[in-house]
GROMACS .gro file of C-alpha atoms in nm:
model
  311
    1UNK     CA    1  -1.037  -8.006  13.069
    2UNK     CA    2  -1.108  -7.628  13.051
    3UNK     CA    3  -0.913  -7.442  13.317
    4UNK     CA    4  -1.128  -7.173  13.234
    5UNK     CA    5  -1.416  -7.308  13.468
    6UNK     CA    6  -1.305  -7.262  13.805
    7UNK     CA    7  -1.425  -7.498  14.059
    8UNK     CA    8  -1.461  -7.416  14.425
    9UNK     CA    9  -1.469  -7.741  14.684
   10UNK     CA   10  -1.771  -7.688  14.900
   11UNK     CA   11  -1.711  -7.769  15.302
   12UNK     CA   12  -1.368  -7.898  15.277
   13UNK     CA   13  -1.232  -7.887  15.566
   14UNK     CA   14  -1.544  -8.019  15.702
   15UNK     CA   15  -1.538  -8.276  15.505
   16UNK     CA   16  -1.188  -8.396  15.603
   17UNK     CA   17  -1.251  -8.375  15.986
   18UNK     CA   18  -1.608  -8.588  15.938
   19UNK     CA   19  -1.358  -8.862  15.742
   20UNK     CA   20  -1.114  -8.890  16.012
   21UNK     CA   21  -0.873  -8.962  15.753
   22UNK     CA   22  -0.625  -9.191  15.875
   23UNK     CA   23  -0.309  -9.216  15.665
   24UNK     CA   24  -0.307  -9.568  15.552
   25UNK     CA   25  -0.649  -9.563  15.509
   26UNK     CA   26  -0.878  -9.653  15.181
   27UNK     CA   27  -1.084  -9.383  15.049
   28UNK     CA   28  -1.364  -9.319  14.791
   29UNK     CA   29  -1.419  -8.966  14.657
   30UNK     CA   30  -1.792  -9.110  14.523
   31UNK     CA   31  -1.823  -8.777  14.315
   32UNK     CA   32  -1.456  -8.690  14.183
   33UNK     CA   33  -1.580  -8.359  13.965
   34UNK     CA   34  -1.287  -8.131  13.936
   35UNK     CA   35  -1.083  -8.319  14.215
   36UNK     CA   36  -1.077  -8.062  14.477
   37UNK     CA   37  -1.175  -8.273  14.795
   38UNK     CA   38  -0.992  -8.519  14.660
   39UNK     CA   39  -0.672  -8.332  14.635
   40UNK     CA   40  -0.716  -8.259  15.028
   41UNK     CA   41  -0.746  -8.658  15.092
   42UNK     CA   42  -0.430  -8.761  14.898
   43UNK     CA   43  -0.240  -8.458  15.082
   44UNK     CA   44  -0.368  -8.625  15.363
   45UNK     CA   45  -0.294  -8.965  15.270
   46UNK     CA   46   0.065  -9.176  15.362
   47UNK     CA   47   0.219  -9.355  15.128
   48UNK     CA   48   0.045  -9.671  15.239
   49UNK     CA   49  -0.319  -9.490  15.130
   50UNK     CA   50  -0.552  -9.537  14.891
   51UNK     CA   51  -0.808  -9.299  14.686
   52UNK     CA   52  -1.092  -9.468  14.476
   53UNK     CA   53  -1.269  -9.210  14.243
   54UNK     CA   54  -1.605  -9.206  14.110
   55UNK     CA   55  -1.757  -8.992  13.796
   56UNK     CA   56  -1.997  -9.005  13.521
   57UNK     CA   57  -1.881  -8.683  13.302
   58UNK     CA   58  -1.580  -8.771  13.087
   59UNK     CA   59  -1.490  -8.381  13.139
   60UNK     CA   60  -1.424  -8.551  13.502
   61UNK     CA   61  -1.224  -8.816  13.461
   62UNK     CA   62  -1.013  -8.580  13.166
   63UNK     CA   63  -0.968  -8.385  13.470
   64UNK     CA   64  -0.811  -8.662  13.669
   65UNK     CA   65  -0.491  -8.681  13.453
   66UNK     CA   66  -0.350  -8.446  13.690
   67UNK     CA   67  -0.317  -8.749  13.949
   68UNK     CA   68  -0.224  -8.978  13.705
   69UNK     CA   69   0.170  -9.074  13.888
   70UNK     CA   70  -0.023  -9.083  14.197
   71UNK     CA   71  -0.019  -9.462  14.220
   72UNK     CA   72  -0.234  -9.397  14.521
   73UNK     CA   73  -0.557  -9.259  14.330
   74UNK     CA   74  -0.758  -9.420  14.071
   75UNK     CA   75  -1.034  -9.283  13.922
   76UNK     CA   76  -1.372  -9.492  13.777
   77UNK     CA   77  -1.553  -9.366  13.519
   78UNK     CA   78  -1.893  -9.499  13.655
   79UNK     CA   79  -2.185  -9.330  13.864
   80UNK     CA   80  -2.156  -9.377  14.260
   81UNK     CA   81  -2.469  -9.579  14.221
   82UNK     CA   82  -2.233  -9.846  14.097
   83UNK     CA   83  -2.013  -9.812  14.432
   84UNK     CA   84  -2.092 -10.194  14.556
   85UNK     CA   85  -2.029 -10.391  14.287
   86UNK     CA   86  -1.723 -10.193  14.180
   87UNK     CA   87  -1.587 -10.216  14.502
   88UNK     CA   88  -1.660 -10.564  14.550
   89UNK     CA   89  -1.472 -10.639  14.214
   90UNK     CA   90  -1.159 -10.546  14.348
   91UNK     CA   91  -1.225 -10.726  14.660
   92UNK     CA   92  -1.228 -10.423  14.898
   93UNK     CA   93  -1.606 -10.442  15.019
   94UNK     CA   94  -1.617 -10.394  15.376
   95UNK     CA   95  -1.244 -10.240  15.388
   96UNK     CA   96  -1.342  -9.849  15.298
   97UNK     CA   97  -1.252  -9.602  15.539
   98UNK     CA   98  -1.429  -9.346  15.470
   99UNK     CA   99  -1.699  -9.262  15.134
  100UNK     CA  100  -1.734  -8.870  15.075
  101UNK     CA  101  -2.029  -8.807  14.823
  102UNK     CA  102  -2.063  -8.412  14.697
  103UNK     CA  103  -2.414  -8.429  14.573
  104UNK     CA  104  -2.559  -8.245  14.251
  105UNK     CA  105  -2.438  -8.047  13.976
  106UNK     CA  106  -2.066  -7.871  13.977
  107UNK     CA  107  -1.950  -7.570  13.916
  108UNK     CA  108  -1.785  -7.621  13.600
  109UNK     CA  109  -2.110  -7.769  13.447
  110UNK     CA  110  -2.290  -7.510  13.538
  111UNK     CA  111  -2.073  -7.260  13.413
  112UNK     CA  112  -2.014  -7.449  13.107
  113UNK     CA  113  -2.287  -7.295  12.845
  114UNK     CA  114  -2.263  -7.629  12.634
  115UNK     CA  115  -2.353  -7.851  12.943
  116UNK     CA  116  -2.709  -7.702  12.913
  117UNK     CA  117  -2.748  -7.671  13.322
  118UNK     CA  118  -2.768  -7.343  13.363
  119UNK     CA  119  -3.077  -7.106  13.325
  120UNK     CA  120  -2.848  -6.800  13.294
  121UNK     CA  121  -2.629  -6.900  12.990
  122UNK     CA  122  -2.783  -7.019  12.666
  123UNK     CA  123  -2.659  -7.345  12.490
  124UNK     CA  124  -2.794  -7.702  12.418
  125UNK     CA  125  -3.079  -7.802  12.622
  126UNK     CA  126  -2.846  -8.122  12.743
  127UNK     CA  127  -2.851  -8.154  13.133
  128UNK     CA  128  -2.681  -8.484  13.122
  129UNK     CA  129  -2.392  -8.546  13.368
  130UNK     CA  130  -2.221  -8.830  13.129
  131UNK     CA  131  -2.277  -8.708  12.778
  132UNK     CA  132  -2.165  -9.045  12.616
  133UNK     CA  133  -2.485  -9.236  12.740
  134UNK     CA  134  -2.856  -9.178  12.807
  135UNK     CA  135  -3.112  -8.919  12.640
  136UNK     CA  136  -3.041  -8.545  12.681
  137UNK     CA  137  -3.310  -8.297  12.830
  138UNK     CA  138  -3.386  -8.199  12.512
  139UNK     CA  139  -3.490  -8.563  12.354
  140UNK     CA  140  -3.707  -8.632  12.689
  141UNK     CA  141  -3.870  -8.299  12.654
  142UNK     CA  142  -3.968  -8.365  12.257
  143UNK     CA  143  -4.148  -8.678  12.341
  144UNK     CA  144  -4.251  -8.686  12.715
  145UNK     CA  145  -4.617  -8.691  12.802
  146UNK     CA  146  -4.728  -8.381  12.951
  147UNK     CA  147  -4.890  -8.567  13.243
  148UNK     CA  148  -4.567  -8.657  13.297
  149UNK     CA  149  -4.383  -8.352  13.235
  150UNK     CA  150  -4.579  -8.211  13.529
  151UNK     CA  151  -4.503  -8.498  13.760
  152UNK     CA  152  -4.134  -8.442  13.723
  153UNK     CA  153  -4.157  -8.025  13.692
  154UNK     CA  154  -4.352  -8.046  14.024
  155UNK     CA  155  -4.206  -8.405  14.220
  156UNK     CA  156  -3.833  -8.296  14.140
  157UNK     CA  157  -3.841  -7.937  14.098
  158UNK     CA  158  -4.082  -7.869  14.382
  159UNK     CA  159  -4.276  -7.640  14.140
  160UNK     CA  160  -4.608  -7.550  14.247
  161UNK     CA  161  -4.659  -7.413  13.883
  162UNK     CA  162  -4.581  -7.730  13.710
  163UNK     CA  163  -4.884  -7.784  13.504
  164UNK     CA  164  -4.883  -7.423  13.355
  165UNK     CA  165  -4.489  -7.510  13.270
  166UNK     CA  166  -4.566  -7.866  13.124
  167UNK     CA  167  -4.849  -7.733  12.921
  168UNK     CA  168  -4.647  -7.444  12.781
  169UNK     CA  169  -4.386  -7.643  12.697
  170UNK     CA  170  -4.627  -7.904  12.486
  171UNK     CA  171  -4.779  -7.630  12.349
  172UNK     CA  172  -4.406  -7.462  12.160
  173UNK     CA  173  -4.266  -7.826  12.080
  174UNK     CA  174  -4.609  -7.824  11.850
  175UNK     CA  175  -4.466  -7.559  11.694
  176UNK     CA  176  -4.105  -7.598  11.681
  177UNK     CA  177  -3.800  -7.817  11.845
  178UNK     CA  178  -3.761  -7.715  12.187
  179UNK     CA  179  -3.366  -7.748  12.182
  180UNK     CA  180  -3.194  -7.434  12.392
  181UNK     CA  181  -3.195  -7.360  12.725
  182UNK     CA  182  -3.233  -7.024  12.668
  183UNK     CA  183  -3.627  -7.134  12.470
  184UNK     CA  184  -3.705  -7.312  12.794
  185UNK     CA  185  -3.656  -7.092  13.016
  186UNK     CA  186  -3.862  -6.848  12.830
  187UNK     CA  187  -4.137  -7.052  12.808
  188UNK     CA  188  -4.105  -7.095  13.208
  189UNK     CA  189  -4.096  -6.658  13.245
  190UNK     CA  190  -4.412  -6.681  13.043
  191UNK     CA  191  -4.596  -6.958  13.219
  192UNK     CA  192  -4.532  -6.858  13.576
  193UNK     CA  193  -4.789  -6.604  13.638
  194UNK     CA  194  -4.608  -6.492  14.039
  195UNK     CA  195  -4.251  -6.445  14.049
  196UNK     CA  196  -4.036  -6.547  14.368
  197UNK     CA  197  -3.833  -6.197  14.399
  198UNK     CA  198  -3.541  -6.413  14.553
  199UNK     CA  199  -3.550  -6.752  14.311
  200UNK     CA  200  -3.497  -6.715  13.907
  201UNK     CA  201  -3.846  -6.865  13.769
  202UNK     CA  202  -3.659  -7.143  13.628
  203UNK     CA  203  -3.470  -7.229  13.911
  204UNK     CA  204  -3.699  -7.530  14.025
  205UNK     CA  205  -3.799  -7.593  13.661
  206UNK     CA  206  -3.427  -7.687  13.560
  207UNK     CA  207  -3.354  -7.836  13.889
  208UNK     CA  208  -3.639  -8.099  13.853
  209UNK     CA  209  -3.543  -8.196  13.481
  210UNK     CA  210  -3.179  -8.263  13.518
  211UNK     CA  211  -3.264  -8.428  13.869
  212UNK     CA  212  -3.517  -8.673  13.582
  213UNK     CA  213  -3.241  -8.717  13.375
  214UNK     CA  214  -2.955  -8.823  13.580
  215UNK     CA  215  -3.161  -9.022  13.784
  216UNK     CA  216  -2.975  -8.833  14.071
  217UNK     CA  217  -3.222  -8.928  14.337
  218UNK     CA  218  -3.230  -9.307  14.267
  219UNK     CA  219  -2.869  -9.304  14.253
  220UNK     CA  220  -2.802  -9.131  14.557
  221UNK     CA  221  -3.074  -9.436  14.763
  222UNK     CA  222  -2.849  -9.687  14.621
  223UNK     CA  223  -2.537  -9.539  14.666
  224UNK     CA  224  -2.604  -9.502  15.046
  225UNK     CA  225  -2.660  -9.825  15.091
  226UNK     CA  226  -2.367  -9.919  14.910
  227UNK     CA  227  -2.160  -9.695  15.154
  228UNK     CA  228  -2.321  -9.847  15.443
  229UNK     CA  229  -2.226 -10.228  15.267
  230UNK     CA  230  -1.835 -10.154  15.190
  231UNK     CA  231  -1.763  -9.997  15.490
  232UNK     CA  232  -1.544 -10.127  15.731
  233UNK     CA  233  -1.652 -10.093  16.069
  234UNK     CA  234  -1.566  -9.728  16.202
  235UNK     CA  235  -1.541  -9.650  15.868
  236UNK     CA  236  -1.711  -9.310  15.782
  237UNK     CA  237  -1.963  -9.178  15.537
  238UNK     CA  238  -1.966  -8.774  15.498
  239UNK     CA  239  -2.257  -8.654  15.228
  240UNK     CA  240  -2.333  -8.277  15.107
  241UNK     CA  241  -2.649  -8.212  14.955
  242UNK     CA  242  -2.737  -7.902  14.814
  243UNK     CA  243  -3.145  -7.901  14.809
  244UNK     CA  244  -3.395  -8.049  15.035
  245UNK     CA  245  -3.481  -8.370  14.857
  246UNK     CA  246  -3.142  -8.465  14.875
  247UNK     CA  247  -3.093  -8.403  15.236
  248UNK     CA  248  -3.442  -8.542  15.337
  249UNK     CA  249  -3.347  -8.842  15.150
  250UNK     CA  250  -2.974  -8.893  15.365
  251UNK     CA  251  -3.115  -8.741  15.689
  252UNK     CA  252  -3.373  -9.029  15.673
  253UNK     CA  253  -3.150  -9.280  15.574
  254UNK     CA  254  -2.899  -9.236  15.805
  255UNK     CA  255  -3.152  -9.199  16.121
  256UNK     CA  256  -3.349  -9.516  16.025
  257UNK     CA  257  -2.944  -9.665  15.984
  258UNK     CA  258  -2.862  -9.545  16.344
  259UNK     CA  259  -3.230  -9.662  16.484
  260UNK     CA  260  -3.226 -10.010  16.375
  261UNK     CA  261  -3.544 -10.246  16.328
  262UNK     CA  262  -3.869 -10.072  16.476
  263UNK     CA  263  -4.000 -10.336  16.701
  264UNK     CA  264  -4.431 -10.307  16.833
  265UNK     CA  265  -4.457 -10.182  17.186
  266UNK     CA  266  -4.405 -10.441  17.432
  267UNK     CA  267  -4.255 -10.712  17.212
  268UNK     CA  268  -3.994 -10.930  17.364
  269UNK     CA  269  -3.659 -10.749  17.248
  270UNK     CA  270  -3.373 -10.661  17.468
  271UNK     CA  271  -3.184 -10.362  17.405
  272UNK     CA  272  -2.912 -10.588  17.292
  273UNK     CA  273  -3.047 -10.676  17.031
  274UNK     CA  274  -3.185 -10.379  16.923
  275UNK     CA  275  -2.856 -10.217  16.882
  276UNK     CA  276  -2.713 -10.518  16.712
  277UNK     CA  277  -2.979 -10.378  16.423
  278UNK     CA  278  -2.810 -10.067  16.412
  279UNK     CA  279  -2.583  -9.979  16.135
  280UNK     CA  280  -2.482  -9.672  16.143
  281UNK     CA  281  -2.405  -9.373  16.488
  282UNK     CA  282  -2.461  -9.027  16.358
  283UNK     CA  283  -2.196  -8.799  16.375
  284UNK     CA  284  -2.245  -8.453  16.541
  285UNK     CA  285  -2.539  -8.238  16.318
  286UNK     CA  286  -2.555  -8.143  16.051
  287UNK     CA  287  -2.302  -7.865  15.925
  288UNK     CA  288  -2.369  -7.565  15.694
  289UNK     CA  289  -2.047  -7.269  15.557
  290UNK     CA  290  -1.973  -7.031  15.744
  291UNK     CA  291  -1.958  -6.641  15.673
  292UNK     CA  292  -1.613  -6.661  15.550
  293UNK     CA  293  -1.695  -6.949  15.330
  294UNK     CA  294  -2.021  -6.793  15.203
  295UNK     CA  295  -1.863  -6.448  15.106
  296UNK     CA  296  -1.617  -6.684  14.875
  297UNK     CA  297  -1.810  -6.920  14.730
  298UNK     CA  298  -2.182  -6.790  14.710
  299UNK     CA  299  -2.269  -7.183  14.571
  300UNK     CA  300  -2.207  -7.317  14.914
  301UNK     CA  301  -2.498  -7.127  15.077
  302UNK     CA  302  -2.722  -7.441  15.021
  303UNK     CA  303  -2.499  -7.659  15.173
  304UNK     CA  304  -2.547  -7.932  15.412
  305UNK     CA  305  -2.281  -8.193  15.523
  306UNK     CA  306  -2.396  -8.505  15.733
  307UNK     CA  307  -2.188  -8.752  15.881
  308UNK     CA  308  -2.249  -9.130  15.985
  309UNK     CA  309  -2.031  -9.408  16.158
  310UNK     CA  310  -2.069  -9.704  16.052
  311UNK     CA  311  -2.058  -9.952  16.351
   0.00000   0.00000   0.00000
């Protein structure tokens, strides 16, 4: 692990209260990244407690040495999407406590030139969150369709100037590999003809590619519903997103959770039954940083933690 990228845990205490961490409890730290939240939980944690990590970077688990005489923590070097049948391996489904999931790309990847996330440092057009697996930004990119370039530009990115980027970026791969970051995201300057004075034109450009290649958004539906599955009852789930897709997607899985079955009007249900539908009672609303928070760690401005009880 480099110590040189500094990683600042978003909403922690937050985070901790929506857990209700109790201290012979069994946790899951679903996205284990530099191990900052999870820190918190072990301090938190009796002797009698448990910590179950999740992460797909092998810079993350490297980074998890540090706990290694903890015989409380273990860490899994697996995506959360693969919560349920993890879990269920060791014979702990419906025994979790609580499941914390920090959504999106860290701080250290993004700082990390060679990761290829960021916009604002060149390296290899990469963007994947487990390096030893799966095709890199720059392989999709060389071969992709540009019908479907666009789709994934505009769908994940929420770029209204998809097509313009998609065709731009057909047109250079035509005449060269398009393997830097720093290449892409001057095709993007060039193809966005109206410039957001607040955003970086490649801000939604990048975001919708790595969201593509991780698979982020499909992981994150499955992973919710293996929270709500290995809970144990009164067991908590507490999710940060950091962009609206994300927290459309948990917003409207948790309130469809907490709703139960929709039933036609007038059809012969009782109330009774109707709640024993419902999975999940939200948790308060939904909580952003503060000022003190947001004049230390300018990441967390996009921020938004949800909590849900399972019942």
């Amino acid at each position: 692990m480099n110590e040189a990228f500094a990683h600042t845990s978003v909403l922690l205490a937050e985070c901790l209260d929506g857990l209700a961490i109790k201290p012979d409890g069994i946790y899951i730290d679903a996205t284990f990244g530099r191990g900052g939240h999870s820190a918190e939980i072990l301090a938190a944690l009796g002797e009698k407690g448990r910590l179950i990590a999740f992460d797909r970077d092998p810079q993350a688990i490297e980074s998890a040495r540090r706990f290694a005489d903890d015989s409380r923590f273990e860490i899994v070097h697996s995506a959360f999407g693969d919560m349920e049948e993890v879990i269920g391996t060791m014979g702990l489904s419906g025994q979790i406590d609580g499941v914390l999931m920090d959504l999106g790309v860290s701080s250290p990847q993004l700082d990390d030139a060679q990761r290829g996330f960021s916009f604002l440092r060149d390296g290899p057009l990469d963007m994947r969150m487990d390096t030893s697996r799966g095709q890199s930004a720059a392989q999709w990119l060389a071969n992709a369709d540009e019908q479907d370039i666009t789709q994934v530009i505009k769908e994940f990115g929420e770029e209204k100037f998809g097509k313009r980027i998609a065709h731009a970026i057909v047109e250079y791969r035509q005449q060269q590999p398009l393997t830097r970051t720093s290449e892409l995201v001057a095709i993007i300057d060039q193809a966005v003809p109206v410039k957001d004075k607040y955003k970086h034109p490649a801000t939604r450009t990048f975001q919708g590619i790595r969201i593509y290649i991780n698979a982020e958004l499909e992981q994150l539906r499955v992973g919710l519903k293996a929270a709500t599955t290995i809970l144990r009852p009164g067991g908590r789930m507490a999710i940060i997103s950091f962009h609206s897709l994300e927290d459309r997607l948990v917003k409207r899985f948790m309130k469809e959770q907490s709703k139960g079955k929709s039933y036609p009007p007038g059809f012969p249900v009782t109330q009774a039954q109707i709640d024993e539908d419902k999975v999940l009672t939200l948790i308060g609303k939904a909580i952003k940083a503060g000022a003190d928070e947001l004049k230390q760690n300018v990441r967390s401005r996009s921020a938004v933690l949800r909590v849900a009880e399972k019942r």
